[in-house]
Each structure stands twice: as C-alpha cells, then as structure tokens.
Tab-separated table of C-alpha atoms in Angstrom:
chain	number	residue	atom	x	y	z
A	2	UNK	CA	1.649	-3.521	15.982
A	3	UNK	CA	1.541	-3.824	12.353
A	4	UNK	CA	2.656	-1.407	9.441
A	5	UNK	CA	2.580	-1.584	5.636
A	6	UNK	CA	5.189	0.513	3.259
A	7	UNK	CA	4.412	1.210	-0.138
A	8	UNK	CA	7.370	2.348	-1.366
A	9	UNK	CA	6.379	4.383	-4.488
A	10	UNK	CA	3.324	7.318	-3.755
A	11	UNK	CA	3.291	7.242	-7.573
A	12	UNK	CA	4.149	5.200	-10.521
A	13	UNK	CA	4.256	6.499	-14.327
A	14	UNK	CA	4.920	3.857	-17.177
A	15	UNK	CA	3.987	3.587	-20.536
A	16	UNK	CA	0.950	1.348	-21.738
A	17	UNK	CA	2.468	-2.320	-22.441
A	18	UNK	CA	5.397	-2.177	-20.263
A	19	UNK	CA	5.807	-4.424	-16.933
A	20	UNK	CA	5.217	-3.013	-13.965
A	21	UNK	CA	6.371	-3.615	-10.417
A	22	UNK	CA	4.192	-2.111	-7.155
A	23	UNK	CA	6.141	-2.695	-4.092
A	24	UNK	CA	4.772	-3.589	-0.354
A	25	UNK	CA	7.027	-4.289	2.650
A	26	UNK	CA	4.844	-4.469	5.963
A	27	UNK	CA	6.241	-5.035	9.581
A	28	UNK	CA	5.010	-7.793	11.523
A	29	UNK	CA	5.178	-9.703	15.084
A	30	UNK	CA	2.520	-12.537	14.567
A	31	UNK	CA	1.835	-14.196	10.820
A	32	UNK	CA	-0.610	-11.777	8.522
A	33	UNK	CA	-2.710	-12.686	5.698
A	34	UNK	CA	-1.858	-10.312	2.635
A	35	UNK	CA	-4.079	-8.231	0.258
A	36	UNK	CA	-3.782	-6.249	-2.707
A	37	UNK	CA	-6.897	-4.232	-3.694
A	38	UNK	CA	-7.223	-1.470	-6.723
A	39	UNK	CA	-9.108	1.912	-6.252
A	40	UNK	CA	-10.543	3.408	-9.424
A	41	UNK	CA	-11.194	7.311	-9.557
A	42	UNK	CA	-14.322	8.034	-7.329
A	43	UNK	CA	-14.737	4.241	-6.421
A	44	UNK	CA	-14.683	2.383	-3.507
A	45	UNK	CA	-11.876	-0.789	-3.219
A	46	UNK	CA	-11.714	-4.004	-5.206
A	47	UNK	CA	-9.958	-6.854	-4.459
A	48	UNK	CA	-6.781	-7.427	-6.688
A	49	UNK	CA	-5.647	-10.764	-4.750
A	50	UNK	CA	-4.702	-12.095	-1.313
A	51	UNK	CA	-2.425	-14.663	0.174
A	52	UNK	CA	-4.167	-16.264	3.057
A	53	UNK	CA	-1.818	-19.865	2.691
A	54	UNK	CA	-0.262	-21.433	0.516
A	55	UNK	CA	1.915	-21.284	-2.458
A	56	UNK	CA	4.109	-17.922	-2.390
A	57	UNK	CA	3.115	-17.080	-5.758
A	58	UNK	CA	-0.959	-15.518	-5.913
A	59	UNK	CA	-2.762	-14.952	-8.399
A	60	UNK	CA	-5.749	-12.295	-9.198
A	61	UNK	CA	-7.789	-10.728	-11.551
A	62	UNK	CA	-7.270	-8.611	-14.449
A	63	UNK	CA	-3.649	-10.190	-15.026
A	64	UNK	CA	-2.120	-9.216	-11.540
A	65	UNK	CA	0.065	-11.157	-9.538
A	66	UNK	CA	2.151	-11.066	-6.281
A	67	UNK	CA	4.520	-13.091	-4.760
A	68	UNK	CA	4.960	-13.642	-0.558
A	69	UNK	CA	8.534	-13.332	0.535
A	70	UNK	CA	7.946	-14.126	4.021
A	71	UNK	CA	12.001	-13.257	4.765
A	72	UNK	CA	11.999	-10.160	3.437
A	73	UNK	CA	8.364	-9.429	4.311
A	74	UNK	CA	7.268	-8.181	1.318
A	75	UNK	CA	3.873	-8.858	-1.327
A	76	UNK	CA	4.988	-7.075	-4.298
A	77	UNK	CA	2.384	-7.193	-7.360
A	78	UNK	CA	3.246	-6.995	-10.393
A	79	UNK	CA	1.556	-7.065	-14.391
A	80	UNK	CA	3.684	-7.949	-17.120
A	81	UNK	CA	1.744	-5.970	-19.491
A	82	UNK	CA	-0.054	-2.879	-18.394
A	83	UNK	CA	-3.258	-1.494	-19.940
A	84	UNK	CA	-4.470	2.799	-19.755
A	85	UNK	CA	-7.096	0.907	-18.058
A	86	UNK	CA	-5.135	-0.341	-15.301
A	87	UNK	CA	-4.660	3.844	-14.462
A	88	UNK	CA	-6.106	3.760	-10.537
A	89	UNK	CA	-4.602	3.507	-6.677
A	90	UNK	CA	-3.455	0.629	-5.428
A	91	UNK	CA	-3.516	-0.527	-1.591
A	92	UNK	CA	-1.426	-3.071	0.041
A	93	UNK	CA	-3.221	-4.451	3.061
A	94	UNK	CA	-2.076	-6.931	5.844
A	95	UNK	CA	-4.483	-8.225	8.655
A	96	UNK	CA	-2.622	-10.371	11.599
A	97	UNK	CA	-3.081	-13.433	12.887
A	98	UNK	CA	-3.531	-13.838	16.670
A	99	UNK	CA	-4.593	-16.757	18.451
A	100	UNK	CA	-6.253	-18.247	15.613
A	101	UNK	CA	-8.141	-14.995	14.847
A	102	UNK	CA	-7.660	-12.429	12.093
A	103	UNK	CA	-7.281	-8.872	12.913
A	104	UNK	CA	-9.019	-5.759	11.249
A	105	UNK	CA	-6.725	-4.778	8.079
A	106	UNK	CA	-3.935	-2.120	8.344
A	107	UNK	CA	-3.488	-0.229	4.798
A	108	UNK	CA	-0.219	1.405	3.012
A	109	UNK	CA	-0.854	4.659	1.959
A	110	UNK	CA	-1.338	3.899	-1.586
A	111	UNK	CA	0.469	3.820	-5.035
A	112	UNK	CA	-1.426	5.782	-7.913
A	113	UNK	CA	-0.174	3.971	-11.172
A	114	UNK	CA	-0.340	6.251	-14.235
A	115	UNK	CA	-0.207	4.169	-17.582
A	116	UNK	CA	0.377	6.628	-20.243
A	117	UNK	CA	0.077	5.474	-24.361
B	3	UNK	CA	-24.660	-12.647	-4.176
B	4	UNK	CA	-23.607	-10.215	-1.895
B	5	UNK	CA	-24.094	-6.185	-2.523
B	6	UNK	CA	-23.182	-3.195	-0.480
B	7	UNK	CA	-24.735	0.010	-1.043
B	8	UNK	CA	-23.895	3.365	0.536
B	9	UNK	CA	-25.687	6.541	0.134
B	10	UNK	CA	-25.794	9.122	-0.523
B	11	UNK	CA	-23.001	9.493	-3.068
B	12	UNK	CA	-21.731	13.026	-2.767
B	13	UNK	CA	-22.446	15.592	-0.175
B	14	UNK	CA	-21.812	18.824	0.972
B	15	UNK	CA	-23.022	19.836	4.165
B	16	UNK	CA	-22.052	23.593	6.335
B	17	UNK	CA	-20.028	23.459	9.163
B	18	UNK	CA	-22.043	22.410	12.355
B	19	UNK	CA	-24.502	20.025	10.874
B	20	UNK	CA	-25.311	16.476	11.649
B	21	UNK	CA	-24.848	14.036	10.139
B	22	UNK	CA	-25.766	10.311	8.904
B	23	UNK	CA	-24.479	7.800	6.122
B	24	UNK	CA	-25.963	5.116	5.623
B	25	UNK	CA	-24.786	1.169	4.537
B	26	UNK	CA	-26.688	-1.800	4.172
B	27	UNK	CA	-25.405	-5.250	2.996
B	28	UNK	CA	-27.553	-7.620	1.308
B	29	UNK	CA	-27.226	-11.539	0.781
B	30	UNK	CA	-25.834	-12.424	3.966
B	31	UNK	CA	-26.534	-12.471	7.999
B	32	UNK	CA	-23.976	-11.173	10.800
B	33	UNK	CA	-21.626	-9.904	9.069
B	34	UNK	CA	-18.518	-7.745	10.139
B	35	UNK	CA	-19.113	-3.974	9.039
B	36	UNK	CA	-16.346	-1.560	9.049
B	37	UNK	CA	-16.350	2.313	8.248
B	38	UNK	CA	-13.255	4.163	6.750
B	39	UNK	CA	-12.148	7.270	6.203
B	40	UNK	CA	-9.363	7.618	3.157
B	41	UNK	CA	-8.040	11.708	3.126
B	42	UNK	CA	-6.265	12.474	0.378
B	43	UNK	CA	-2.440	10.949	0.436
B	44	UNK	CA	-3.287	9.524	3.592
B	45	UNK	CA	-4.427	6.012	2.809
B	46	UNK	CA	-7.539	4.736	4.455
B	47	UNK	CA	-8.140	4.794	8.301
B	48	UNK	CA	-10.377	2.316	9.854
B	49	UNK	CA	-12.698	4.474	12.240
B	50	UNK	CA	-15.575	1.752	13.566
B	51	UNK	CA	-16.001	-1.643	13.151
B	52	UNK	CA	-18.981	-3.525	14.696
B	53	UNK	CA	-19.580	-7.465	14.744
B	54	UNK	CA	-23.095	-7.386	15.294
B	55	UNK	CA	-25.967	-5.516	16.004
B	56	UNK	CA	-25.314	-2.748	18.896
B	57	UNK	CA	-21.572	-3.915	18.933
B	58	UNK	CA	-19.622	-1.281	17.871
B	59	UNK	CA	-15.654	-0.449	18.189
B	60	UNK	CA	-14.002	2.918	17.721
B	61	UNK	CA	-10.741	3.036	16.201
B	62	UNK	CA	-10.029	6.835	16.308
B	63	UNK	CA	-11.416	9.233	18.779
B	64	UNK	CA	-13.029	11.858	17.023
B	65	UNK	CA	-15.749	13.691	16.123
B	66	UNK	CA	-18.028	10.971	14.470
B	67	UNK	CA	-20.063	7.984	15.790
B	68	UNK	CA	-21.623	4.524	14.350
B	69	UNK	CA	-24.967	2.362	15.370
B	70	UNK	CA	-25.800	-0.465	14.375
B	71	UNK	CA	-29.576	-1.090	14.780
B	72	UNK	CA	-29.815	-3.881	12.496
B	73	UNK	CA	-27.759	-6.985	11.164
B	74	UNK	CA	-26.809	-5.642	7.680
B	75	UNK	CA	-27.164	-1.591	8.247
B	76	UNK	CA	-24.552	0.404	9.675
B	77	UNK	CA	-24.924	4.253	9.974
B	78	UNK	CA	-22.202	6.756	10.449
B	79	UNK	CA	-23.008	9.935	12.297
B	80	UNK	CA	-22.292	13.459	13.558
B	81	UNK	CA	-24.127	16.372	15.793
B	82	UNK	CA	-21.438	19.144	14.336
B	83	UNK	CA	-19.391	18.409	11.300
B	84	UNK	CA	-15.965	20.058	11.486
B	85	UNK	CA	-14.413	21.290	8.499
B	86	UNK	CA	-11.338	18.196	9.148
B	87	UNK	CA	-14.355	15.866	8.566
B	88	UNK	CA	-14.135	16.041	4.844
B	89	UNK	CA	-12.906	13.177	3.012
B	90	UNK	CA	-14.181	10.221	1.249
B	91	UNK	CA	-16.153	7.461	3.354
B	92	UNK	CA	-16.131	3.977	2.774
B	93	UNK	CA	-18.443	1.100	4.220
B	94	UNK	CA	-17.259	-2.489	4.053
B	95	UNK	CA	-18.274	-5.979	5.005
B	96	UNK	CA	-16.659	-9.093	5.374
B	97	UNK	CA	-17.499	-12.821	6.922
B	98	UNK	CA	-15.521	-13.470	9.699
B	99	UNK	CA	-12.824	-10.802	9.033
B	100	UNK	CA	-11.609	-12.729	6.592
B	101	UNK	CA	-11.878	-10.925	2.867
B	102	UNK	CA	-13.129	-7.194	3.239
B	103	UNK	CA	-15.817	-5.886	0.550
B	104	UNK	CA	-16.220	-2.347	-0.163
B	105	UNK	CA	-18.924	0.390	-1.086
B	106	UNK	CA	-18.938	2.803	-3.708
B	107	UNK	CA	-18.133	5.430	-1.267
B	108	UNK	CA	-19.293	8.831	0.184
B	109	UNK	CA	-17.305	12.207	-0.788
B	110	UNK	CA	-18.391	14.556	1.955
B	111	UNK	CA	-17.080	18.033	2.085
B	112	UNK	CA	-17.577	20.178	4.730
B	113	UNK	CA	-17.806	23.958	3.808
C-alpha cells in the first residue's frame, strides 16, 4: 500500500520569503507524483506532477518540485511567495502497477499562511 | 475544453434525509469519475470511483452510495444522512487515471 507524509499541518512565512512544503510518501511499485493547491471554499487545482522525466518539475504560478526517488520525497517549493499564494496544499501519489495507474492517495494537507 | 460542475454549492440538510449531489463533466466521453470526501484536518478520502456508466467502486463502507446513469454524470446519494456525513464533497474526472480534475465542491452539513 501507499502513504504520503506532509510533514508540516501548517506553514507561516512572511510575503517574499522562500518557501519549502515537504512530501515524503511510501511506496512498493513506481508512483507518478502530484502537487495540487486548495483555495478557501474551492475545489483542487493542479500545482504540477512528475509522471517521467527530468527530477526537477515545473508548474504554475512559480512553483516547483523536485523527485528524489532515494529519499522518496516531491518537495515544492516558491522562491518568492505572494499573500495570494495563502491556501492548502496536497501532495498526491498514484502507483504504477502492471502498466496501469492507480486511484491517487493524498497527504493530509499543508495550509501555507503568507503574512505581509 | 473540459468543465466540471457540481451542485448544489452549500447545503444543509436534518438528520435522516436523503440525499443526492450531482456532477456532470462536459467536453469529453468515458471518463474516470471519482467522489471525495475532505473532513476538516483529515485530507481528502476517495469514497467511489466509477469507469463507466453503471461501473461503480466503493472505497469506504459507509453510509453513502454513487450511480452512474450516464457517461459524464455521477450522483452521490443517501436514504438517512448521519450527522458524521458532514464535510466538504468533491467530484473529479480524469482520462485514463492519469491527471485528476476537480469541482468546485459541495459543503454539506448535517444538523
């Protein structure tokens, strides 16, 4: 079975500063990786994903995260954070078996709070 | 394009009423449709997924079912809503399992 960890439930930084959202997941078969963003009272957008490929993804709205398959982690990071980057993030993996992909297993979520 | 709607948007139903949400998906054929559940500080929990019409998978045993009666509509539903039911309800779709898309959502509390 598969598992993700978000490490952090929540994350405060000020607006402009890097920030850093960590995701380890657990894994017997290869997974494809997502990162999708959660505003207040919204449903989920995609952030990125790593499907294959080069290591380093990525997405919109200045995001990025980079596949350590060793350490099995998809950390995303933004070097620069806006107030408008203030909503819940989700780290997702689906599996890979037999050629097919599996339904996606979610962390539990890491609210960022960008204050000015 | 593609679109997902879900309706309705908010609602607030007694305890031991039905039940039905609706999703529809428009701008493409056969594909995947999943229903979540996301409780507060719990992350979201995949209840049914269904890969076409009258195929449908339960994740979770519970008090809640899904149909399917056509391609791109997939209805959640309930004889008696408990008051554990409440939590905010998300459709999605994808092509092949392969990238999910999401819905605007459902908060449903149960009173």
């Amino acid at each position: 079975a598969q598992s993700v960890t978000q490490l952090d439930s929540q994350v405060p930084v000020f607006e402009e500063a890097p920030v850093e959202l960590r995701c380890n997941y657990s894994s017997s078969v290869s997974v494809y990786l997502f990162w999708y963003v959660q505003y207040p009272n919204q449903g989920l957008q995609l952030l990125l994903k790593y499907l294959s490929g080069s290591t380093l993804v990525k997405g919109i709205n200045g995001f990025e995260a980079e596949f350590n398959k060793s350490q099995t982690s998809f950390h995303l990071r933004k070097p620069s954070v806006h107030i408008s980057d203030t909503a819940e993030y989700f780290c997702a993996v689906s599996p890979i078996v037999g050629g097919s992909q599996g339904n996606l297993i979610f962390g539990k979520g890491t609210k960022l709070s960008v204050k000015p | 394009s593609q679109t997902i709607h879900q309706w309705p948007a908010t609602l607030v139903q007694p305890v031991g009423s039905p039940l039905s949400l609706e999703c529809t998906v428009e701008g493409t054929s056969n594909p995947n449709l999943y229903w979540y559940r996301q409780a507060a500080g719990r992350g979201l929990q995949l209840l049914f997924y269904s890969v076409g019409i009258g195929q449908i998978s339960s994740e979770v045993p519970q008090n809640l079912s899904a149909s399917r009666p056509q391609d791109r509509q997939f209805i959640l539903s309930s004889k008696k809503l408990l008051l554990s039911d409440s939590g905010f309800y998300l459709c999605a779709w994808s092509y092949r399992a392969n990238i999910q898309y999401f819905g605007a959502g459902t908060r449903l509390s149960v009173l």
